Short mmCIF file of C-alpha atoms and ligand atoms in Angstrom, two decimals:
data_model
loop_
_atom_site.label_atom_id
_atom_site.label_comp_id
_atom_site.label_asym_id
_atom_site.label_seq_id
_atom_site.Cartn_x
_atom_site.Cartn_y
_atom_site.Cartn_z
CA MET A 870 -12.70 27.35 23.80
CA LYS A 871 -13.91 27.15 20.10
CA THR A 872 -16.14 24.16 18.88
CA ILE A 873 -15.25 22.36 15.70
CA ASN A 874 -17.98 20.56 14.31
CA ILE A 875 -17.27 16.99 12.38
CA GLY A 876 -19.30 14.91 10.13
CA ILE A 877 -18.62 11.37 9.24
CA ILE A 878 -19.80 9.77 6.29
CA GLY A 879 -19.76 5.94 6.78
CA TYR A 880 -20.66 4.45 10.16
CA GLY A 881 -18.73 0.85 9.54
CA VAL A 882 -15.69 -0.36 11.27
CA VAL A 883 -13.46 2.31 10.82
CA GLY A 884 -16.41 5.09 11.55
CA VAL A 885 -17.46 3.44 14.84
CA GLY A 886 -13.55 3.66 15.80
CA VAL A 887 -13.60 7.30 14.94
CA ALA A 888 -16.83 8.06 16.81
CA THR A 889 -15.48 5.79 19.77
CA LEU A 890 -12.11 8.01 20.08
CA LEU A 891 -14.08 11.09 19.73
CA THR A 892 -16.32 10.25 22.55
CA GLN A 893 -13.92 8.21 25.07
CA LYS A 894 -11.01 10.55 24.53
CA LYS A 895 -13.01 13.72 24.37
CA LYS A 896 -11.10 15.44 27.48
CA LEU A 897 -7.42 14.21 26.19
CA LEU A 898 -8.38 15.91 22.81
CA GLU A 899 -9.50 18.84 24.06
CA ALA A 900 -6.60 19.31 26.40
CA ARG A 901 -4.29 18.66 23.43
CA ILE A 902 -5.91 20.75 20.89
CA GLY A 903 -7.33 23.60 22.89
CA ALA A 904 -10.81 23.21 21.13
CA PHE A 905 -14.09 21.07 21.31
CA LEU A 906 -14.52 18.46 18.82
CA THR A 907 -18.12 17.69 18.37
CA LEU A 908 -19.45 14.95 16.27
CA LYS A 909 -22.52 16.76 15.01
CA THR A 910 -23.79 14.09 12.40
CA ILE A 911 -22.90 10.82 11.10
CA ALA A 912 -24.54 9.47 7.80
CA VAL A 913 -24.93 5.75 7.47
CA ARG A 914 -27.25 3.62 5.34
CA ASN A 915 -29.23 2.12 8.29
CA ILE A 916 -29.66 4.57 11.07
CA SER A 917 -31.39 2.11 13.21
CA THR A 918 -28.43 -0.42 13.73
CA ASP A 919 -26.93 0.00 17.26
CA ARG A 920 -23.30 0.25 16.92
CA GLY A 921 -22.66 0.37 20.66
CA VAL A 922 -21.04 3.80 20.71
CA GLU A 923 -22.66 6.18 23.40
CA LEU A 924 -23.36 9.01 21.05
CA GLY A 925 -24.77 11.78 23.18
CA ASN A 926 -26.26 14.50 20.94
CA THR A 927 -24.80 13.24 17.53
CA VAL A 928 -27.56 12.73 14.95
CA LEU A 929 -27.66 9.96 12.75
CA VAL A 930 -28.74 10.55 8.81
CA ASN A 931 -29.03 8.40 5.93
CA ASP A 932 -28.30 11.27 3.39
CA ALA A 933 -24.51 12.28 3.47
CA MET A 934 -25.28 15.29 1.32
CA GLN A 935 -27.07 16.58 4.29
CA LEU A 936 -23.50 16.84 6.28
CA VAL A 937 -22.01 18.03 3.16
CA ASN A 938 -24.37 20.87 2.70
CA ASP A 939 -24.69 21.58 6.68
CA PRO A 940 -22.79 25.09 6.97
CA ASP A 941 -22.26 24.43 10.56
CA ILE A 942 -19.95 21.28 9.73
CA ASP A 943 -16.09 22.35 9.65
CA ILE A 944 -14.53 18.81 8.97
CA ILE A 945 -16.00 15.92 6.85
CA VAL A 946 -14.56 12.56 7.45
CA GLU A 947 -15.28 10.26 4.32
CA LEU A 948 -15.24 6.61 5.42
CA ILE A 949 -17.38 4.74 2.69
CA GLY A 950 -14.44 3.82 0.41
CA GLY A 951 -14.79 3.29 -3.28
CA ASP A 952 -14.19 6.11 -5.83
CA THR A 953 -17.52 6.93 -7.13
CA THR A 954 -19.96 8.41 -4.48
CA ALA A 955 -17.08 8.97 -2.10
CA LYS A 956 -15.57 11.31 -4.61
CA GLN A 957 -18.73 13.27 -5.13
CA PHE A 958 -19.30 13.79 -1.55
CA ILE A 959 -15.77 14.94 -0.98
CA LEU A 960 -15.68 17.18 -4.03
CA LYS A 961 -19.05 18.86 -3.10
CA ALA A 962 -17.62 19.11 0.73
CA LEU A 963 -14.38 20.83 -0.66
CA GLU A 964 -16.65 23.19 -2.87
CA ASN A 965 -18.70 24.11 0.19
CA GLY A 966 -15.47 25.34 1.83
CA LYS A 967 -15.23 22.16 4.37
CA HIS A 968 -12.04 20.37 5.20
CA VAL A 969 -11.89 16.73 4.40
CA VAL A 970 -10.39 13.83 6.10
CA THR A 971 -10.35 10.49 4.08
CA ALA A 972 -8.94 6.98 4.87
CA ASN A 973 -9.84 6.24 1.02
CA LYS A 974 -6.56 4.90 -0.67
CA ALA A 975 -8.03 3.93 -3.99
CA LEU A 976 -9.70 7.38 -4.25
CA MET A 977 -6.46 9.27 -3.51
CA ALA A 978 -4.39 6.79 -5.84
CA GLY A 979 -6.95 7.36 -8.66
CA HIS A 980 -8.30 10.82 -8.25
CA GLY A 981 -5.88 12.35 -5.85
CA ASN A 982 -4.67 15.12 -8.13
CA GLU A 983 -8.22 16.26 -8.84
CA LEU A 984 -8.96 16.49 -5.27
CA VAL A 985 -6.01 18.46 -4.51
CA LYS A 986 -6.84 20.79 -7.17
CA ALA A 987 -10.50 21.26 -5.61
CA ALA A 988 -8.95 21.74 -2.25
CA ARG A 989 -6.58 24.39 -3.53
CA LYS A 990 -9.46 25.96 -5.31
CA ASN A 991 -11.64 26.29 -2.20
CA GLN A 992 -8.47 27.10 0.11
CA VAL A 993 -9.17 24.03 2.66
CA ASP A 994 -7.41 21.09 3.83
CA LEU A 995 -7.45 17.45 2.31
CA ALA A 996 -5.88 14.91 4.77
CA PHE A 997 -5.42 11.21 4.40
CA GLU A 998 -2.90 9.76 6.88
CA ALA A 999 -5.18 6.54 7.47
CA SER A 1000 -5.06 5.72 3.71
CA CYS A 1001 -1.69 4.25 3.96
CA GLY A 1002 -0.09 1.96 6.61
CA GLY A 1003 -3.20 2.28 8.86
CA CYS A 1004 -1.64 3.89 12.40
CA MET A 1005 1.97 4.34 11.09
CA PRO A 1006 2.73 7.91 10.72
CA ILE A 1007 3.85 7.69 7.20
CA ILE A 1008 2.06 10.72 5.54
CA LYS A 1009 3.25 12.70 8.16
CA SER A 1010 6.96 11.56 8.33
CA LEU A 1011 7.13 12.23 4.46
CA ARG A 1012 5.40 15.80 4.54
CA GLU A 1013 6.96 17.18 7.65
CA SER A 1014 9.43 14.79 9.57
CA LEU A 1015 11.66 14.28 6.69
CA VAL A 1016 11.20 17.77 4.95
CA ALA A 1017 15.03 18.25 4.85
CA ASN A 1018 15.78 14.88 3.23
CA ASP A 1019 16.01 13.67 -0.56
CA ILE A 1020 14.18 10.23 -0.30
CA ASN A 1021 16.32 7.63 -2.00
CA SER A 1022 14.01 4.64 -1.61
CA MET A 1023 11.05 3.40 0.14
CA SER A 1024 10.48 -0.51 0.60
CA ALA A 1025 7.38 -1.22 2.46
CA ILE A 1026 4.80 -4.08 3.58
CA LEU A 1027 1.27 -1.98 3.06
CA ASN A 1028 -1.20 -4.89 2.72
CA GLY A 1029 -2.03 -6.72 5.86
CA THR A 1030 -4.00 -9.50 4.03
CA CYS A 1031 -0.89 -10.41 1.78
CA ASN A 1032 1.34 -10.42 4.49
CA TYR A 1033 -1.00 -12.70 6.69
CA ILE A 1034 -1.31 -15.13 3.86
CA LEU A 1035 2.23 -15.15 3.19
CA THR A 1036 3.04 -15.53 7.00
CA LYS A 1037 0.66 -18.30 7.53
CA ILE A 1038 1.57 -20.38 4.56
CA SER A 1039 5.26 -19.86 5.63
CA GLN A 1040 4.43 -20.84 9.32
CA ASP A 1041 2.10 -23.46 9.26
CA GLY A 1042 1.72 -24.61 5.55
CA SER A 1043 -1.65 -23.28 5.43
CA LEU A 1044 -3.58 -23.07 2.06
CA PHE A 1045 -4.02 -19.79 0.24
CA GLU A 1046 -7.55 -19.82 0.02
CA ASP A 1047 -8.13 -20.72 3.82
CA VAL A 1048 -5.83 -18.13 5.14
CA LEU A 1049 -7.62 -15.70 2.65
CA LYS A 1050 -11.06 -16.57 4.31
CA ASP A 1051 -9.36 -15.92 7.83
CA ALA A 1052 -8.25 -12.54 6.77
CA GLN A 1053 -11.78 -11.67 5.64
CA LYS A 1054 -13.21 -12.86 8.78
CA LEU A 1055 -10.71 -11.03 10.75
CA GLY A 1056 -11.68 -7.94 8.95
CA PHE A 1057 -8.78 -6.66 7.35
CA ALA A 1058 -9.23 -7.98 3.91
CA GLU A 1059 -11.23 -5.84 1.14
CA ALA A 1060 -14.56 -7.02 0.30
CA GLU A 1061 -13.26 -7.68 -3.27
CA PRO A 1062 -10.24 -9.84 -2.37
CA SER A 1063 -8.40 -9.02 -5.73
CA LEU A 1064 -7.60 -5.65 -4.46
CA ASP A 1065 -5.25 -7.50 -2.04
CA VAL A 1066 -4.10 -10.39 -3.34
CA ASP A 1067 -3.45 -8.90 -6.87
CA GLY A 1068 -1.29 -6.12 -5.44
CA HIS A 1069 -3.73 -3.42 -6.40
CA ASP A 1070 -4.15 -1.89 -2.82
CA THR A 1071 -0.53 -2.09 -2.26
CA ALA A 1072 -0.30 -0.05 -5.56
CA HIS A 1073 -2.57 2.49 -4.41
CA LYS A 1074 -0.60 3.02 -1.28
CA LEU A 1075 2.63 3.27 -3.18
CA ALA A 1076 1.09 5.78 -5.60
CA ILE A 1077 0.39 8.14 -2.75
CA LEU A 1078 3.63 7.76 -0.98
CA ASN A 1079 5.72 8.11 -4.20
CA SER A 1080 4.09 11.38 -4.73
CA LEU A 1081 4.73 12.50 -1.21
CA ALA A 1082 8.45 11.37 -1.35
CA HIS A 1083 9.10 12.93 -4.52
CA GLY A 1084 6.70 15.96 -5.20
CA MET A 1085 5.39 14.37 -8.23
CA GLU A 1086 1.77 13.95 -9.50
CA ILE A 1087 0.13 10.70 -8.04
CA ASN A 1088 0.62 8.39 -10.78
CA LEU A 1089 -1.24 4.90 -10.28
CA LYS A 1090 -1.33 3.70 -13.70
CA ASP A 1091 2.61 3.35 -14.39
CA ILE A 1092 3.17 1.23 -11.30
CA HIS A 1093 4.20 -2.55 -12.21
CA VAL A 1094 1.82 -4.44 -10.01
CA GLU A 1095 1.97 -8.34 -9.41
CA GLY A 1096 0.14 -9.98 -6.54
CA ILE A 1097 0.92 -13.11 -4.62
CA ARG A 1098 -1.53 -15.69 -6.19
CA ASN A 1099 1.30 -17.56 -7.86
CA ILE A 1100 3.66 -18.00 -4.60
CA THR A 1101 3.33 -21.62 -3.67
CA PRO A 1102 4.72 -23.27 -0.48
CA ILE A 1103 7.69 -24.73 -2.70
CA ASP A 1104 8.79 -21.30 -3.36
CA ILE A 1105 8.60 -20.38 0.25
CA GLU A 1106 10.49 -23.43 1.10
CA PHE A 1107 13.30 -22.78 -1.32
CA ALA A 1108 13.60 -19.19 0.05
CA LYS A 1109 13.78 -20.34 3.58
CA SER A 1110 16.68 -22.68 2.47
CA PHE A 1111 18.49 -19.78 1.01
CA GLY A 1112 17.77 -17.76 4.12
CA TYR A 1113 15.47 -15.52 2.29
CA THR A 1114 11.70 -14.69 2.97
CA ILE A 1115 9.21 -13.69 0.43
CA LYS A 1116 7.05 -10.63 1.14
CA LEU A 1117 4.83 -8.58 -1.08
CA LEU A 1118 6.80 -5.40 -1.27
CA ALA A 1119 5.99 -1.72 -2.62
CA ILE A 1120 9.26 -0.48 -3.90
CA GLY A 1121 10.01 3.24 -4.80
CA LYS A 1122 13.48 4.26 -5.74
CA VAL A 1123 14.82 7.33 -7.30
CA HIS A 1124 16.64 6.79 -10.66
CA GLY A 1125 18.14 10.21 -11.86
CA ASP A 1126 15.17 12.05 -13.49
CA HIS A 1127 12.85 8.86 -13.15
CA VAL A 1128 11.33 7.08 -10.26
CA GLU A 1129 11.01 3.22 -9.94
CA ALA A 1130 7.66 2.21 -8.49
CA ARG A 1131 6.85 -1.47 -8.50
CA VAL A 1132 4.80 -3.87 -6.36
CA HIS A 1133 5.51 -7.77 -6.72
CA PRO A 1134 6.63 -10.49 -4.44
CA THR A 1135 9.90 -10.23 -3.48
CA MET A 1136 12.65 -12.28 -1.70
CA ILE A 1137 14.31 -10.41 1.00
CA PRO A 1138 17.37 -11.77 3.03
CA ASN A 1139 16.43 -12.63 6.75
CA THR A 1140 18.70 -9.70 7.77
CA ASN A 1141 16.51 -7.30 6.30
CA PRO A 1142 14.08 -5.93 9.28
CA LEU A 1143 11.11 -6.19 6.64
CA SER A 1144 11.57 -10.10 6.64
CA HIS A 1145 10.40 -10.08 10.31
CA VAL A 1146 7.25 -8.22 9.85
CA GLU A 1147 4.42 -10.96 10.19
CA HIS A 1148 0.73 -11.32 10.14
CA SER A 1149 -1.24 -8.34 9.21
CA MET A 1150 1.27 -6.14 10.44
CA ASN A 1151 2.76 -3.21 7.97
CA ALA A 1152 6.16 -1.74 7.91
CA ILE A 1153 8.28 0.84 5.61
CA VAL A 1154 12.01 1.39 5.60
CA ILE A 1155 12.62 4.81 4.19
CA ASP A 1156 16.10 5.55 2.81
CA ALA A 1157 16.82 9.32 2.84
CA ASP A 1158 19.92 11.18 2.48
CA ALA A 1159 20.22 12.98 6.05
CA THR A 1160 18.77 10.42 8.06
CA GLY A 1161 19.80 7.30 6.60
CA LYS A 1162 17.38 4.47 7.14
CA THR A 1163 14.30 4.88 9.05
CA MET A 1164 11.80 2.15 9.71
CA LEU A 1165 7.95 2.54 10.84
CA TYR A 1166 5.99 -0.56 11.99
CA GLY A 1167 2.49 -0.87 12.89
CA HIS A 1168 -1.08 -1.98 12.30
CA GLY A 1169 -1.98 -1.30 8.95
CA ALA A 1170 -5.70 -1.71 9.46
CA GLY A 1171 -8.32 -2.38 11.94
CA MET A 1172 -10.70 -0.29 13.64
CA MET A 1173 -8.70 1.57 16.39
CA PRO A 1174 -5.40 1.74 14.60
CA THR A 1175 -7.03 3.23 11.59
CA ALA A 1176 -9.40 5.66 13.79
CA SER A 1177 -6.24 6.79 15.60
CA ALA A 1178 -4.81 8.07 12.05
CA VAL A 1179 -8.19 9.85 11.16
CA LEU A 1180 -8.09 11.59 14.51
CA SER A 1181 -4.36 12.61 13.83
CA ASP A 1182 -5.90 14.28 10.74
CA ILE A 1183 -8.80 15.73 12.47
CA ALA A 1184 -6.57 17.22 15.05
CA ASP A 1185 -4.06 18.72 12.64
CA ILE A 1186 -7.08 20.34 10.81
CA ALA A 1187 -8.84 21.64 14.30
CA ARG A 1188 -5.37 23.08 15.08
CA ASN A 1189 -5.37 24.99 11.62
CA ILE A 1190 -8.68 26.11 12.22
CA ILE A 1191 -8.05 27.57 15.52
CA SER A 1192 -4.90 29.35 14.40
CA ASN A 1193 -6.29 30.33 11.19
CA THR A 1194 -3.80 28.66 9.00
CA ALA A 1195 -5.54 26.15 6.89
CA ARG A 1196 -3.26 24.64 4.40
CA ARG A 1197 -0.15 25.28 6.49
CA VAL A 1198 1.21 22.06 5.30
CA PRO A 1199 0.77 21.32 1.56
CA ILE A 1200 -1.45 18.32 0.74
CA LEU A 1201 1.15 16.52 -1.24
CA GLY A 1202 4.26 17.71 0.83
CA TYR A 1203 4.96 20.35 -1.79
CA PRO A 1204 2.99 23.47 -2.70
CA GLU A 1205 1.00 22.66 -5.78
CA ASP A 1206 2.94 24.80 -8.26
CA ASN A 1207 6.27 22.53 -7.21
CA ILE A 1208 4.70 19.47 -7.87
CA LYS A 1209 6.11 17.85 -10.96
CA ARG A 1210 4.99 15.21 -13.50
CA ILE A 1211 7.93 12.77 -13.07
CA SER A 1212 7.95 9.69 -15.10
CA ILE A 1213 8.12 6.17 -13.61
CA LEU A 1214 10.69 4.03 -14.99
CA PRO A 1215 9.36 1.34 -17.43
CA MET A 1216 9.59 -2.20 -15.80
CA ASP A 1217 11.73 -3.49 -18.84
CA GLU A 1218 14.49 -1.07 -17.82
CA LEU A 1219 14.67 -2.61 -14.31
CA TYR A 1220 17.98 -4.35 -13.19
CA THR A 1221 17.86 -6.84 -10.37
CA ARG A 1222 18.65 -10.33 -9.25
CA TYR A 1223 15.81 -13.09 -10.01
CA TYR A 1224 14.63 -16.45 -8.71
CA LEU A 1225 13.38 -18.43 -11.54
CA ARG A 1226 11.45 -21.63 -10.69
CA PHE A 1227 10.65 -24.17 -13.70
CA GLU A 1228 8.76 -27.19 -13.59
CA ALA A 1229 11.21 -29.15 -15.79
CA GLN A 1230 10.97 -32.43 -17.51
CA ASP A 1231 13.28 -35.12 -16.09
CA HIS A 1232 15.37 -35.87 -19.00
CA PRO A 1233 18.81 -35.28 -19.99
CA GLY A 1234 19.76 -32.00 -21.79
CA VAL A 1235 16.78 -29.83 -19.90
CA LEU A 1236 19.22 -28.04 -17.69
CA SER A 1237 21.52 -27.01 -20.38
CA GLN A 1238 18.91 -25.87 -22.67
CA ILE A 1239 17.44 -23.64 -19.98
CA SER A 1240 20.69 -22.20 -19.08
CA GLY A 1241 21.86 -21.82 -22.75
CA ILE A 1242 18.81 -19.52 -23.32
CA LEU A 1243 19.46 -17.73 -20.27
CA GLY A 1244 23.27 -17.14 -21.29
CA ASP A 1245 22.02 -16.14 -25.01
CA ASN A 1246 19.97 -13.31 -23.26
CA HIS A 1247 23.15 -12.10 -21.19
CA ILE A 1248 21.88 -13.59 -17.89
CA SER A 1249 24.28 -15.20 -15.56
CA ILE A 1250 23.43 -18.00 -13.26
CA LYS A 1251 24.47 -17.75 -9.68
CA SER A 1252 23.26 -21.12 -8.66
CA VAL A 1253 20.92 -23.90 -9.58
CA HIS A 1254 18.96 -25.89 -7.26
CA GLN A 1255 16.78 -29.10 -7.92
CA LYS A 1256 14.29 -30.99 -5.92
CA GLY A 1257 13.41 -34.46 -6.36
CA ARG A 1258 10.97 -35.77 -9.00
CA GLN A 1259 7.55 -35.12 -8.09
CA SER A 1260 4.70 -37.45 -8.69
CA ASN A 1261 3.68 -35.91 -12.34
CA GLY A 1262 7.17 -36.72 -13.08
CA LYS A 1263 8.39 -33.22 -13.33
CA VAL A 1264 11.28 -31.58 -11.48
CA PRO A 1265 11.34 -28.23 -9.81
CA VAL A 1266 14.53 -26.42 -10.77
CA VAL A 1267 15.39 -23.09 -9.37
CA MET A 1268 17.83 -20.70 -10.56
CA ILE A 1269 19.34 -17.68 -8.94
CA THR A 1270 20.56 -15.11 -11.43
CA HIS A 1271 23.29 -12.32 -10.98
CA ILE A 1272 21.75 -8.82 -11.64
CA ALA A 1273 20.06 -8.94 -15.03
CA LYS A 1274 17.74 -6.58 -16.91
CA GLU A 1275 13.94 -7.46 -16.66
CA GLU A 1276 13.63 -6.86 -20.66
CA ARG A 1277 15.98 -9.72 -21.07
CA VAL A 1278 14.57 -11.94 -18.49
CA GLN A 1279 11.15 -11.75 -19.84
CA THR A 1280 12.64 -12.36 -23.30
CA ALA A 1281 14.45 -15.64 -22.06
CA LEU A 1282 11.30 -16.81 -20.17
CA THR A 1283 9.35 -16.62 -23.35
CA GLN A 1284 11.93 -18.51 -25.08
CA ILE A 1285 12.37 -21.26 -22.28
CA TYR A 1286 8.40 -21.48 -22.06
CA ALA A 1287 8.28 -22.25 -25.89
CA THR A 1288 10.72 -25.42 -25.52
CA ASP A 1289 9.38 -28.85 -24.52
CA SER A 1290 11.77 -28.67 -21.49
CA VAL A 1291 9.25 -27.17 -19.35
CA VAL A 1292 5.59 -27.04 -18.26
CA GLY A 1293 3.64 -24.27 -17.24
CA ASP A 1294 4.42 -20.57 -16.75
CA PRO A 1295 8.03 -20.31 -14.96
CA ILE A 1296 7.72 -18.51 -11.48
CA VAL A 1297 9.57 -15.33 -10.99
CA ILE A 1298 10.26 -13.83 -7.78
CA ARG A 1299 12.73 -10.77 -7.83
CA ILE A 1300 15.26 -10.54 -5.25
CA GLU A 1301 16.07 -7.34 -3.16
CA GLU A 1302 19.39 -7.49 -1.40
CA ASP A 1303 18.93 -4.53 0.69
CA SER A 1304 16.12 -2.67 2.11
N1 HSE B 2861 -7.11 -4.75 2.78
C1 HSE B 2861 -5.98 -3.76 3.38
C2 HSE B 2861 -5.03 -4.72 3.88
C3 HSE B 2861 -6.73 -2.86 4.58
O1 HSE B 2861 -5.34 -5.75 3.83
O2 HSE B 2861 -4.09 -4.08 4.40
C4 HSE B 2861 -5.92 -1.77 4.96
O3 HSE B 2861 -5.81 -0.78 3.91
#
């Protein structure tokens, strides 16, 4: 049997998971792949820390370039994250004719087009199943299983930290900051919390998935991104009373020649299966023309689930190597010449329903002033809900709209904010009726 040599750059949580699977599942992998997978070298900053994995002949080094330039290594697995040194290592590995596996969503979202070009130039594979949705086989599903489908829409929960925070606030009334600290302790939050709670991590993943679904260049910069910092227990309680749940959703939809791509807190009815995805779990509903709706659900982070996704890429590449079929499946699901530049629909053009919450002054005429401004902007109100006066003398007023245009809603909110009927910024949560 052929031996395929692997080098891992980064020996943190996921690196340890990958090394563990390569060691513990050696026999199973050999039987399934028909080759020996040898973990030749691991690059790690501190080579003396014992991570508890029985590594046998694997060598630990602290210079990643040593692996990248090692002519015996076939596959480089990049697990350091970030988009600076990781990019340099990957580009150099590709240039040296090595296949690359990465779990790096920020790098793929921000620089994926450049990496895909470099892989093409050097006729090697670049695989990134672990970059989106942890162990859910979403990349493979979009690239391979759904090849005969037009993808009409995707709605997904792709950030375990935000899902965990929203679940805990909803179930136990926990405080945002406390739950965020828990998520950091549990190991699925990013070192930089803003990546999670401000929606950027979800946007990275949506940029990658949109590209695969629609044959478009990876486009991160035009995705509308909002996080969950403004979501309060009051909004969660209102949502519950309507039979809805608030989730941070990544939404990608086709609109003629454009694609809609947005990340924001979303109210979904409790009949939507995504509303039941709790804690740090991830899920995606893909609506495709031949299949109808397909849902994937799984751990979006964590040592072994993420390592499992990395191993699926290693196995694909190993199989390509032994059958001499490198690049059998195009990196973004379409041969590079067929990848288009498809524009993302400007957010102002979005039509949807809205939950609007105002902190209103408790005096006559306030409701009519707010609803008058909404009416002037062609926004039709479906229902109005009011809670009792708060200790600060203000009254939370919620309005649910019929379908309205985002641009008009934003204009109306600016006008309402300028009146003395409300205090503070209104809370806006878009409503998706169907997954
Ligand atoms: N911080 C990410 C999350 C890790 O919370 O889902 C997985 O990408």
